[in-house]
Tab-separated table of C-alpha atoms in Angstrom:
chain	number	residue	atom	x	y	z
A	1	UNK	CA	-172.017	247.832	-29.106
A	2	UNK	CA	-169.216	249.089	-31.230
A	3	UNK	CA	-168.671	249.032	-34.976
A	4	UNK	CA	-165.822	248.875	-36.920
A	5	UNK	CA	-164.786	250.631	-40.207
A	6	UNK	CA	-166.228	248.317	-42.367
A	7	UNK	CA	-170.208	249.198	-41.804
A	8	UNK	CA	-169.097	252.785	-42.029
A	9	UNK	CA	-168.099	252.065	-46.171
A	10	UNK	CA	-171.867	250.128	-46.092
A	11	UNK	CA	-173.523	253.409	-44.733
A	12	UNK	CA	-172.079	255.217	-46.938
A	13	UNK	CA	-172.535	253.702	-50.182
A	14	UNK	CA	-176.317	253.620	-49.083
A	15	UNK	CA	-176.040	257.105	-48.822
A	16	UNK	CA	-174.798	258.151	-52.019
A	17	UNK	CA	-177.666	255.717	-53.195
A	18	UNK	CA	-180.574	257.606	-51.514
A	19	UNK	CA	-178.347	261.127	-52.838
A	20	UNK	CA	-178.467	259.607	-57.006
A	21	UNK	CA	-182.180	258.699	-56.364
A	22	UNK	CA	-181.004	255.200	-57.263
A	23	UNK	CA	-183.007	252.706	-54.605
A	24	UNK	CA	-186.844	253.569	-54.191
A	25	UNK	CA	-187.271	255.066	-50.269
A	26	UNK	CA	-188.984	252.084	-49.249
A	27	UNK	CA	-185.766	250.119	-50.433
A	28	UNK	CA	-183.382	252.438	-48.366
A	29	UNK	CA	-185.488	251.541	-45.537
A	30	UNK	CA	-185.015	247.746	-46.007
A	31	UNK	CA	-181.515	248.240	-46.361
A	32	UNK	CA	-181.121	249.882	-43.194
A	33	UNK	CA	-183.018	247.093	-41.647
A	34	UNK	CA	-181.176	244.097	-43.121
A	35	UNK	CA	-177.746	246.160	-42.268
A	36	UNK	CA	-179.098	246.523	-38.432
A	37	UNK	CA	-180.198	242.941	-38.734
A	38	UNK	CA	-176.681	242.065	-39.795
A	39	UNK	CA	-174.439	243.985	-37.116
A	40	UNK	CA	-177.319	242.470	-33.948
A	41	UNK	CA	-176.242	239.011	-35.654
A	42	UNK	CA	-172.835	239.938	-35.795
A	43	UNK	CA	-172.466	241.733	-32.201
A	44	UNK	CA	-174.838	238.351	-30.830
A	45	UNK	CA	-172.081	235.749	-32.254
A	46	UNK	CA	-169.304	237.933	-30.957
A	47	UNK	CA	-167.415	236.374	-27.653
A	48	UNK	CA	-168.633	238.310	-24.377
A	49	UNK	CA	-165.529	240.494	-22.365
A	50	UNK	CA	-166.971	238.475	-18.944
A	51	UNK	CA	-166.044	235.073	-20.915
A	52	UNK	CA	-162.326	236.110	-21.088
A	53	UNK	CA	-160.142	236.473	-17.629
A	54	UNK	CA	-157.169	238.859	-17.872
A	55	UNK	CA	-153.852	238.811	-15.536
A	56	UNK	CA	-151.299	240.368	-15.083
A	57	UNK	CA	-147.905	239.941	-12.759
A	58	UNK	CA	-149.179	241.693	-9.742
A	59	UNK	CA	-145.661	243.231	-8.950
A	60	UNK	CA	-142.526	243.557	-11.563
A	61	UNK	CA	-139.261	244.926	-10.125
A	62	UNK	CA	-136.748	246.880	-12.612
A	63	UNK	CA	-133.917	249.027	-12.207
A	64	UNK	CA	-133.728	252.385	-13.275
A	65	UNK	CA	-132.463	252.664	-16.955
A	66	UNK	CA	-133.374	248.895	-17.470
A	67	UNK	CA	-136.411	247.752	-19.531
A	68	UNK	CA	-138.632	244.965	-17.736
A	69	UNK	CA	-141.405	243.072	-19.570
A	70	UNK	CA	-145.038	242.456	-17.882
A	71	UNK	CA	-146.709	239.414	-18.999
A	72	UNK	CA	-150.462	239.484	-19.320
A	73	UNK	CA	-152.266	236.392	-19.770
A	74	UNK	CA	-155.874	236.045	-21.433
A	75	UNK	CA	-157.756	233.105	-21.151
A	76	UNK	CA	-161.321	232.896	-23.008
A	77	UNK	CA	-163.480	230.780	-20.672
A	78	UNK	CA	-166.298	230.543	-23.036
A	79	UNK	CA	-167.584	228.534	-25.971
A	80	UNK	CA	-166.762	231.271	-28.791
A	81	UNK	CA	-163.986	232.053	-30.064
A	82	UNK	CA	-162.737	235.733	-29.283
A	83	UNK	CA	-161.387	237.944	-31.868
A	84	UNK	CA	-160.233	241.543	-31.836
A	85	UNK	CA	-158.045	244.020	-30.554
A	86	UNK	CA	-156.806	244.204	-26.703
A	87	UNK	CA	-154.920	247.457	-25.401
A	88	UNK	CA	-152.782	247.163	-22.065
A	89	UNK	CA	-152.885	250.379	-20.434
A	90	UNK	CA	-149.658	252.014	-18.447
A	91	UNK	CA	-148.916	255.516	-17.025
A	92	UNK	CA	-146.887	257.293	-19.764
A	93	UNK	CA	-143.972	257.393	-17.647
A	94	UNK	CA	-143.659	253.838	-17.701
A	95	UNK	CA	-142.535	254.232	-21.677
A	96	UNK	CA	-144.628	250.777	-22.788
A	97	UNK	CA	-144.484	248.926	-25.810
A	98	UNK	CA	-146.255	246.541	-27.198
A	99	UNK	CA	-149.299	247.672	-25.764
A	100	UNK	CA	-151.687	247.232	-28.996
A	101	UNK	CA	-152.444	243.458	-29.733
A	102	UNK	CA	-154.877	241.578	-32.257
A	103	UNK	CA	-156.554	238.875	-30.163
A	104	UNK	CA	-157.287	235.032	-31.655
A	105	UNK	CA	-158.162	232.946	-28.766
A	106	UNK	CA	-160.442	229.832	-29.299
A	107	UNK	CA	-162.486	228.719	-26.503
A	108	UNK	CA	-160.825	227.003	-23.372
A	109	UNK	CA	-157.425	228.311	-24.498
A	110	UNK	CA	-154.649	231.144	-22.974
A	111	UNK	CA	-152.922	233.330	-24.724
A	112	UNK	CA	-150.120	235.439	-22.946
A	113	UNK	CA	-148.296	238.677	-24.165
A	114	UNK	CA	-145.655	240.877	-23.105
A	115	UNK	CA	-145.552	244.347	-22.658
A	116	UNK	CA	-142.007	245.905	-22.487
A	117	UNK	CA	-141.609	249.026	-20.209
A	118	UNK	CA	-138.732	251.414	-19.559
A	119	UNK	CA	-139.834	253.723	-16.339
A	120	UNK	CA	-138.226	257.232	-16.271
A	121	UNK	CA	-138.693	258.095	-12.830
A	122	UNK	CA	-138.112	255.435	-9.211
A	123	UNK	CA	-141.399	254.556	-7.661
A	124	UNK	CA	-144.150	252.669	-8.633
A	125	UNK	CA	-146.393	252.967	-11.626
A	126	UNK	CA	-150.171	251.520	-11.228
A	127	UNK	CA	-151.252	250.008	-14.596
A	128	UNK	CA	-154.744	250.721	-15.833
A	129	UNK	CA	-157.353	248.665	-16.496
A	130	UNK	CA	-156.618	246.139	-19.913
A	131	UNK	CA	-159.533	247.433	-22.692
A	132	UNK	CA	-161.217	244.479	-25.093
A	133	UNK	CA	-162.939	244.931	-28.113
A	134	UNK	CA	-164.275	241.523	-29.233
A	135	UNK	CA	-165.504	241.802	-32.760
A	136	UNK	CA	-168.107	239.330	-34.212
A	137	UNK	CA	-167.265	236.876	-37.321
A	138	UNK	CA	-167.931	239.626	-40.073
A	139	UNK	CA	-166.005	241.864	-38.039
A	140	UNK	CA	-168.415	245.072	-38.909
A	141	UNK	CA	-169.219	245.222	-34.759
A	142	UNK	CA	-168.799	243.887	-31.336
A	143	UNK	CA	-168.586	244.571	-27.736
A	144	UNK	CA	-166.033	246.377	-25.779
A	145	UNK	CA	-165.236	246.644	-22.116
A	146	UNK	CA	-162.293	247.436	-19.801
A	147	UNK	CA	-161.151	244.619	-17.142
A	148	UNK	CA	-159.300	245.395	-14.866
A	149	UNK	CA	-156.002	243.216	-13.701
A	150	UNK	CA	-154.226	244.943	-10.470
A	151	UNK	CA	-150.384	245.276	-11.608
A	152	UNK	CA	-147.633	247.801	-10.999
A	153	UNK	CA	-144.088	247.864	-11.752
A	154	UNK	CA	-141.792	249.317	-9.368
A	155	UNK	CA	-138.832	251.209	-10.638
A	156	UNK	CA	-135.808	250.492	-8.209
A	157	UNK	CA	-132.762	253.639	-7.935
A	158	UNK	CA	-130.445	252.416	-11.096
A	159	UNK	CA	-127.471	251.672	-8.222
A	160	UNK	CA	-125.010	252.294	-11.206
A	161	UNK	CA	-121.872	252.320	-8.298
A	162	UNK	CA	-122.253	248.532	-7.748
A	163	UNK	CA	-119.771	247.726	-9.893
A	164	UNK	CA	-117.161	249.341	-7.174
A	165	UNK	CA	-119.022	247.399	-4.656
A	166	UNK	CA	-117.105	243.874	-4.618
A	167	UNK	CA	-113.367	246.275	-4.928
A	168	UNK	CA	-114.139	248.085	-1.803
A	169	UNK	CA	-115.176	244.925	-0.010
A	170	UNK	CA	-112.020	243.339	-0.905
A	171	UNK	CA	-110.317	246.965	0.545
A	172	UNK	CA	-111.994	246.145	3.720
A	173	UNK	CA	-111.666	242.417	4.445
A	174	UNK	CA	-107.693	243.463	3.723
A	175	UNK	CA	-107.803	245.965	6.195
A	176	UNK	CA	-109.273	243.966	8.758
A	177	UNK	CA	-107.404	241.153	8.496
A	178	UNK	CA	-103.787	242.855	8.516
A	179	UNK	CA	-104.522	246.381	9.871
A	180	UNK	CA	-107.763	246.300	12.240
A	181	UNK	CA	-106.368	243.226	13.721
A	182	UNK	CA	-103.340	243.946	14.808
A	183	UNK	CA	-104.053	248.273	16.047
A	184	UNK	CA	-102.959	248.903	19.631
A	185	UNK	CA	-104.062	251.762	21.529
A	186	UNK	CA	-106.911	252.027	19.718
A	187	UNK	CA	-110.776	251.055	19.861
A	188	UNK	CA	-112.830	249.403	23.047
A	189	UNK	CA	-112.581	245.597	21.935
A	190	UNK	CA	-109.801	243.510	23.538
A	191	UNK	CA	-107.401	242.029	21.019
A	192	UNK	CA	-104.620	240.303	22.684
A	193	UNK	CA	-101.931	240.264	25.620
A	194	UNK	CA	-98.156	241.464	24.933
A	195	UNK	CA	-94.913	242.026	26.994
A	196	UNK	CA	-94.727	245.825	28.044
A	197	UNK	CA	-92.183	248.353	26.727
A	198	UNK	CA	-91.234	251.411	27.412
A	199	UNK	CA	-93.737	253.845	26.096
A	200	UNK	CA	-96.478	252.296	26.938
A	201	UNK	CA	-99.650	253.515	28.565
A	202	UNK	CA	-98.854	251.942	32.481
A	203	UNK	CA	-103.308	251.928	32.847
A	204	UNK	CA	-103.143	249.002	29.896
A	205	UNK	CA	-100.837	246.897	31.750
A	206	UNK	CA	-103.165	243.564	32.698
A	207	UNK	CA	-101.953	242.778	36.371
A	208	UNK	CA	-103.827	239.525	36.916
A	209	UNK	CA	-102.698	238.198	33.678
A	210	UNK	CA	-98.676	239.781	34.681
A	211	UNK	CA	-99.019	237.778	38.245
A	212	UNK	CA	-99.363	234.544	36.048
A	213	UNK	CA	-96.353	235.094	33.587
A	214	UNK	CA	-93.191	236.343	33.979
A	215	UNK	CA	-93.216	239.531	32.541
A	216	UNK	CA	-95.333	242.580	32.372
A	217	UNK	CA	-98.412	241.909	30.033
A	218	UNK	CA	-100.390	244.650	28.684
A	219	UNK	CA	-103.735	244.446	26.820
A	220	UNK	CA	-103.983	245.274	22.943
A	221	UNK	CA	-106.978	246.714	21.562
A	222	UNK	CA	-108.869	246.843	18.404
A	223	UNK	CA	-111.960	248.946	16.986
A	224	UNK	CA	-115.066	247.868	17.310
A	225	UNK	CA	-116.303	245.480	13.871
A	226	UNK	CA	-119.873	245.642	14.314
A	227	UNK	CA	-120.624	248.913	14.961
A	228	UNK	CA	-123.871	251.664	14.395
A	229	UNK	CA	-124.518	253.448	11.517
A	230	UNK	CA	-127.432	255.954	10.715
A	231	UNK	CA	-127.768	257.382	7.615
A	232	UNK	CA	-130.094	260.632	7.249
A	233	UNK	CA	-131.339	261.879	4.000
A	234	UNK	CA	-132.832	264.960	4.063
A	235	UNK	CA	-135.501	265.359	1.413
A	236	UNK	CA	-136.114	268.699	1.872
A	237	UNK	CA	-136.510	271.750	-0.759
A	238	UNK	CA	-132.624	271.641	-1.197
A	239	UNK	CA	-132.690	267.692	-2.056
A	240	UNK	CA	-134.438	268.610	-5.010
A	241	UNK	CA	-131.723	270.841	-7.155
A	242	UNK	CA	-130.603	269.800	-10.177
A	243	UNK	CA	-126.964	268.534	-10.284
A	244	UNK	CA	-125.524	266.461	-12.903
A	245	UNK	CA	-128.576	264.125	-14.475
A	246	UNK	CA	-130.379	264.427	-11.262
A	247	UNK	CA	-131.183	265.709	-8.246
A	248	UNK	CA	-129.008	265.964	-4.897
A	249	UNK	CA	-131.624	263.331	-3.676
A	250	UNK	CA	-130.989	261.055	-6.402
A	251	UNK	CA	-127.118	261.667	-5.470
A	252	UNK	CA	-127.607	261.066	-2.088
A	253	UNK	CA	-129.423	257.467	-2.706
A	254	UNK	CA	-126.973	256.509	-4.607
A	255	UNK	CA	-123.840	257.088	-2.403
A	256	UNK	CA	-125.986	255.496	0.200
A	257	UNK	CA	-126.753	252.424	-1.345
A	258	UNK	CA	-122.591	251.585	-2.109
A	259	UNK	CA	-122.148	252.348	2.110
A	260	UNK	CA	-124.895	250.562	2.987
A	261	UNK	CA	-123.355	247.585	1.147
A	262	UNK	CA	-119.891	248.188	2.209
A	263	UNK	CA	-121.348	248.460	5.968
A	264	UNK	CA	-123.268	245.274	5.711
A	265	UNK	CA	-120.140	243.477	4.256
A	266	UNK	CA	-118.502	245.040	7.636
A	267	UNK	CA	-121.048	243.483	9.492
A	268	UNK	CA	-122.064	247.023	10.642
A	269	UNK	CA	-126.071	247.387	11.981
A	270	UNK	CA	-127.495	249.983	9.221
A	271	UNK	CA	-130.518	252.269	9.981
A	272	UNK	CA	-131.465	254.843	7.145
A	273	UNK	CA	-133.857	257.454	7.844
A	274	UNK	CA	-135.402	259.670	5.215
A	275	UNK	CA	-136.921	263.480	6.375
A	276	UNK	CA	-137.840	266.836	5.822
A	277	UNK	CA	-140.822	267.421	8.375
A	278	UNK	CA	-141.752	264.098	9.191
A	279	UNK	CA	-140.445	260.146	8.468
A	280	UNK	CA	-140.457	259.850	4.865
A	281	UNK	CA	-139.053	256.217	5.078
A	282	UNK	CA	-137.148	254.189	7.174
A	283	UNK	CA	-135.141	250.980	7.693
A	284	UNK	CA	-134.033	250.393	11.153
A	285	UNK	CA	-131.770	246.687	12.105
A	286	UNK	CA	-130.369	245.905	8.680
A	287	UNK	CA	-127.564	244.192	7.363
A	288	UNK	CA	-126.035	241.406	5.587
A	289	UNK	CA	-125.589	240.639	1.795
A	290	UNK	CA	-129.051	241.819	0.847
A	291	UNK	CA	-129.114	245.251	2.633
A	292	UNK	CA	-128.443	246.960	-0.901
A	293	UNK	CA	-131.748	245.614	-2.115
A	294	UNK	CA	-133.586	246.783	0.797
A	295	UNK	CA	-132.614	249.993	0.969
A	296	UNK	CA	-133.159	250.099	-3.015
A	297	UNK	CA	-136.781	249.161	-2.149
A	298	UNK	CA	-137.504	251.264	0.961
A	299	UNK	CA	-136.065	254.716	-1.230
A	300	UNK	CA	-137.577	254.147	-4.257
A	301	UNK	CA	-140.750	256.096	-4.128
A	302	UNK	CA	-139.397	258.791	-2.129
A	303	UNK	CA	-139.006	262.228	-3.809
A	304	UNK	CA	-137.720	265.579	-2.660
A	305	UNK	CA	-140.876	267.551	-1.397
A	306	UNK	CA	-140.519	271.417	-1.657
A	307	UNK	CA	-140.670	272.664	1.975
A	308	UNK	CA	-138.077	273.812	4.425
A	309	UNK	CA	-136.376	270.890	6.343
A	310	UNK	CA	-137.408	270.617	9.760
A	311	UNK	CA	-133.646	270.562	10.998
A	312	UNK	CA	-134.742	270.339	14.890
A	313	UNK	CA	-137.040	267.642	14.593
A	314	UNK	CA	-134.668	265.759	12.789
A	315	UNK	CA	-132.291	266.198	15.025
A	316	UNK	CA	-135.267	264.832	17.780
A	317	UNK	CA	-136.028	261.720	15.870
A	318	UNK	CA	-132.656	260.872	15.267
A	319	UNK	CA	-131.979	260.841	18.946
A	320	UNK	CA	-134.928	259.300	19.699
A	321	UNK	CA	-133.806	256.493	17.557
A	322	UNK	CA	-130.343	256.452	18.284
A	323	UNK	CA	-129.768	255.360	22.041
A	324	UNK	CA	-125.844	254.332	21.915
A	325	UNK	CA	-123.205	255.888	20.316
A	326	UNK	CA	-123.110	255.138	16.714
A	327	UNK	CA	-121.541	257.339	13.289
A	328	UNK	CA	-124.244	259.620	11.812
A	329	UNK	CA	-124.197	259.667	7.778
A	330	UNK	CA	-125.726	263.143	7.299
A	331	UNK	CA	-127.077	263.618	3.387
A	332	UNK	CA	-127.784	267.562	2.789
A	333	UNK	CA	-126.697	270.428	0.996
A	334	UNK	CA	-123.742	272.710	2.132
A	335	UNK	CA	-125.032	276.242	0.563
A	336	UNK	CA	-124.204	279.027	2.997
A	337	UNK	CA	-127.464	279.828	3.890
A	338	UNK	CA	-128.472	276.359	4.980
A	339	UNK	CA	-125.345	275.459	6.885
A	340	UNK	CA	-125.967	279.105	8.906
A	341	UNK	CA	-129.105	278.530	9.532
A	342	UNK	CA	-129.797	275.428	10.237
A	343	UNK	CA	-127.045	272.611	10.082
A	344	UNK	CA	-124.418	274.355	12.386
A	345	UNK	CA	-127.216	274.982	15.237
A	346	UNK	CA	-128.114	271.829	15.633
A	347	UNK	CA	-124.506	269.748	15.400
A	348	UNK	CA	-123.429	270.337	18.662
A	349	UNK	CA	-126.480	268.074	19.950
A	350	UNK	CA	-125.175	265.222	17.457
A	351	UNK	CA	-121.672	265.417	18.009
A	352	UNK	CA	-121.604	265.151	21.907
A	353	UNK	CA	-123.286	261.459	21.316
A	354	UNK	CA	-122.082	260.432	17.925
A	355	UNK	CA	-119.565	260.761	15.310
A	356	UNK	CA	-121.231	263.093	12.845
A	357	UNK	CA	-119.820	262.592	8.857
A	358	UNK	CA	-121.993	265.343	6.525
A	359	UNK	CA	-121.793	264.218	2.636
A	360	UNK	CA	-123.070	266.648	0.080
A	361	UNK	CA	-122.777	266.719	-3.479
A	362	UNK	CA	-121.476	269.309	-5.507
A	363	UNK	CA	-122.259	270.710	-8.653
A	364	UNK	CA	-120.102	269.727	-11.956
A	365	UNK	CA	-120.992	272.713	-13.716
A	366	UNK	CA	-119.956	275.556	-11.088
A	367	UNK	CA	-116.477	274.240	-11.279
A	368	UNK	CA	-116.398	274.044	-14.767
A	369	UNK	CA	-117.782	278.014	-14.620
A	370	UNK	CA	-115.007	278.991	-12.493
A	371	UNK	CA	-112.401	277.689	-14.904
A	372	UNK	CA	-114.326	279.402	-17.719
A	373	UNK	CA	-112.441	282.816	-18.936
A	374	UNK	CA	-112.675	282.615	-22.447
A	375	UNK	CA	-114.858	285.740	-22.820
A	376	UNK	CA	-115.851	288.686	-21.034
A	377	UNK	CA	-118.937	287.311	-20.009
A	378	UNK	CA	-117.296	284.667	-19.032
A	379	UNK	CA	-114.961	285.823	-16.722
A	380	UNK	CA	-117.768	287.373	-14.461
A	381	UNK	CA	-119.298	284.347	-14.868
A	382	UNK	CA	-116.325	282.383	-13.425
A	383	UNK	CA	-115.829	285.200	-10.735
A	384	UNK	CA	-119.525	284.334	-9.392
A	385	UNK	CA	-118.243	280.609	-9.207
A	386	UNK	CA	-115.815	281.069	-7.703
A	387	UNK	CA	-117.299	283.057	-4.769
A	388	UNK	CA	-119.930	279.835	-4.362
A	389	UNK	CA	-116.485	277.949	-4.091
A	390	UNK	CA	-114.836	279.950	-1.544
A	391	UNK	CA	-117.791	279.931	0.473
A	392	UNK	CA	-118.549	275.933	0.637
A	393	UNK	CA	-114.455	275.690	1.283
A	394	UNK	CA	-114.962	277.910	4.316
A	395	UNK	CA	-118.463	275.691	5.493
A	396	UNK	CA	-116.380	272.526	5.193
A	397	UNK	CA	-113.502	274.308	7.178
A	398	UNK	CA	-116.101	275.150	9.394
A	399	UNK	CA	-117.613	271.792	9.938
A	400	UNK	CA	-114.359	270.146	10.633
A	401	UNK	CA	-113.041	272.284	13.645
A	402	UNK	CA	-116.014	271.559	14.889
A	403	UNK	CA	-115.041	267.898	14.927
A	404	UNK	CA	-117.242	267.407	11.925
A	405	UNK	CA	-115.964	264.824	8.590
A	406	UNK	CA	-117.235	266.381	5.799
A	407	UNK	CA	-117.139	264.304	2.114
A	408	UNK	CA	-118.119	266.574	-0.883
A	409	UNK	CA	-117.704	265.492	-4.761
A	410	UNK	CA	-119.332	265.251	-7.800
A	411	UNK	CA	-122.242	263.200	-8.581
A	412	UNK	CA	-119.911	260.550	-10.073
A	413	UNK	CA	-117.439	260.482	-7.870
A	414	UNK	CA	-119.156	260.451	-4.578
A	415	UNK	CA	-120.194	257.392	-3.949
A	416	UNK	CA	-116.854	256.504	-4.360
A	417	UNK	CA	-115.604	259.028	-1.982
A	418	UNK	CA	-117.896	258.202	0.726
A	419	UNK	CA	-116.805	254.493	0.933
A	420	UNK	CA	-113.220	255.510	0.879
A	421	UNK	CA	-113.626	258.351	3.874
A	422	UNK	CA	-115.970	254.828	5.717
A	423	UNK	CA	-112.560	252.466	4.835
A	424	UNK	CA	-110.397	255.577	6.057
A	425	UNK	CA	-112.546	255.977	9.335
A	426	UNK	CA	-112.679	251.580	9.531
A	427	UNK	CA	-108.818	251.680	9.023
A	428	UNK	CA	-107.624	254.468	11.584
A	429	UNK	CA	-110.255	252.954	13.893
A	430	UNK	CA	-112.127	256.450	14.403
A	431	UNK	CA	-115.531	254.723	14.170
């Protein structure tokens, strides 16, 4: 039983009654009875919590930075009507509104309400359990229980890089309709016969096809259109530095959300695997129009954990999953240490099967350091930037005699950077 504000003014005017000697002590006793008579009378003609049923939308899907509303529906199943207060509870990093409402409901009748909520963080957010207090017709007490209605919203990555989505597409029907086409020399997929010239390779020269014609045919060639691509996130310790308004993993996803679009519009087969020391998620066949959205779904509860990737077993699962030759998207960071230690060991076992591309994002604020020489603090300031520079120049230098493509940028630009260097690699037919 619960009582409101209203008996707690009635107890104490009878106590400043009893304190002035006013009411004889047999009369403060029967006014304490008829006041506990009145709130049993009042909690007895309140509506019960088991007569109302509460739902909510089991699952709500938002995008990060967008505000999504829950509906919650109460229906009052019994023969009184229900009056009171209802409170819809949510995780605080949901950011919910509305969560506070003052419940009318006469019997046999729904009511629904919305709750709006703005998540700060991808992944999913349980709600808690939806708390009734069901006051009586005086409204001095009532009954209150919790219900519980299973929901959870799911916060999506915010994919902000879409909007380049539909230009690049347009890049790369373009290219294969006038460039991809028509490349000789290049690629394993036969194109097209044409007269020989001098210059040409004698081993593409097509002798069946030049005993039926009259002049030397040789076979034209194009790159493969539906090809293999993996791309590896590591979610490792260094995934989770701060660059920009996130972290390097929250970079990462979203470059590889605009390729994974670009490579399903390319008709390319997509995996994505996410590690550190084991699978942290994983999509494996995809492609088509909706690849985007599955990707969005499959990353967004994964979160940089702090431990040391395991760079060898990656390396293991990778090629485990990997059987033909495909191009290897490699998310990680390209600090000095790291590369050293543990990406530059293990390359050499990727790039004897596949085409290995590394994409790491770099960090606004060192480059705006090393252009900083305003004061003397400053200027050593700048001088420590610039050191970090030099060093990442010579990794990607490093990378790329070792027949390594290497895309760095900043957090806003690389998305945009990655599909170009996947267009460049589409249009030269290096895939």
């Amino acid at each position: 039983m619960v009582v409101t504000g209203r008996f707690a003014l009635l107890a104490a005017a009878a106590g400043a009654l009893v304190m002035f000697g006013v009411p004889s002590f047999g009369g403060v006793l029967g006014a304490s009875a008829l006041l506990l008579v009145v709130l049993l009378i009042d909690v007895a003609l309140a509506a019960r919590p088991g007569e109302l049923t509460v739902t909510r939308e089991p699952l709500t899907v938002v995008r990060l930075g967008r505000e999504a509303e829950v509906e919650l529906a109460v229906t009052n199943t019994g023969s009184t009507t229900a009056r009171g207060l209802l409170w819809d509870a949510w995780p605080e990093s949901a950011r919910a509104e509305y969560r506070t409402r003052r419940v009318t409901l006469a019997p046999n009748t729904r009511i629904r309400f919305r709750t709006r909520l703005n998540p700060v963080y991808r992944g999913d957010r349980v709600a808690g359990p939806v708390t009734l207090r069901l006051l009586g017709p005086l409204g001095m007490a009532g009954r209150q229980a919790r219900v519980e209605a299973p929901a959870r919203v799911r916060a999506l990555p915010a994919f902000r890089s879409e909007r380049l989505l539909r230009s690049k597409v347009k890049r790369l029907h373009h290219l294969e309709g006038r460039n991809v086409a028509n490349t000789r020399g290049q690629g394993t997929e036969f194109d097209s016969f044409r007269e020989y010239v001098t210059g040409d390779d004698v081993r593409s020269i097509d002798w069946r096809a030049t005993a039926r014609a009259t002049d030397v045919l040789v076979r034209t060639w194009r790159p493969e259109r539906n090809r293999h691509m993996l791309m590896v996130l590591d979610t490792g310790r260094v995934s989770a530095g701060r660059v920009g308004d996130g972290t390097r993993l929250d970079c990462a996803i979203e470059a590889a959300l605009l390729l994974g679009g670009l490579a399903g519009a390319a008709g390319d087969t997509v995996d994505l695997l996410a590690y550190d020391r084991s699978v942290r998620a994983e999509v494996t066949g995809a492609g088509g129009a909706g690849l985007p959205m599955k990707l969005m779904h499959t990353l967004a509860g994964v979160t940089p954990r702090l431990v040391d990737t395991d760079t060898d077993g990656l390396v293991r699962t990778v090629l485990a999953r990997v059987r033909r030759r495909a191009l290897i998207v490699w998310f990680t960071s390209l600090d000095g240490p790291t590369v050293s230690e543990h990406l530059l060991p293990a390359l050499p076992t990727l790039t004897r099967r596949h085409r290995v591309l590394v994409v790491s994002v770099t960090d606004p604020d060192i480059a705006a350091a090393a252009r900083d020489r305003e004061t003397a603090d400053a200027v050593y300031t700048s001088a420590a930037a610039e050191t970090v520079l030099a060093e990442r120049a010579v990794v990607r230098e490093s990378l790329r005699r070792r027949g390594v493509a290497v895309v760095t940028a900043a957090p806003d630009q690389l998305p945009e950077a990655l599909a170009d260097e996947y267009l460049e690699l589409k249009r030269s037919g290096s895939l």
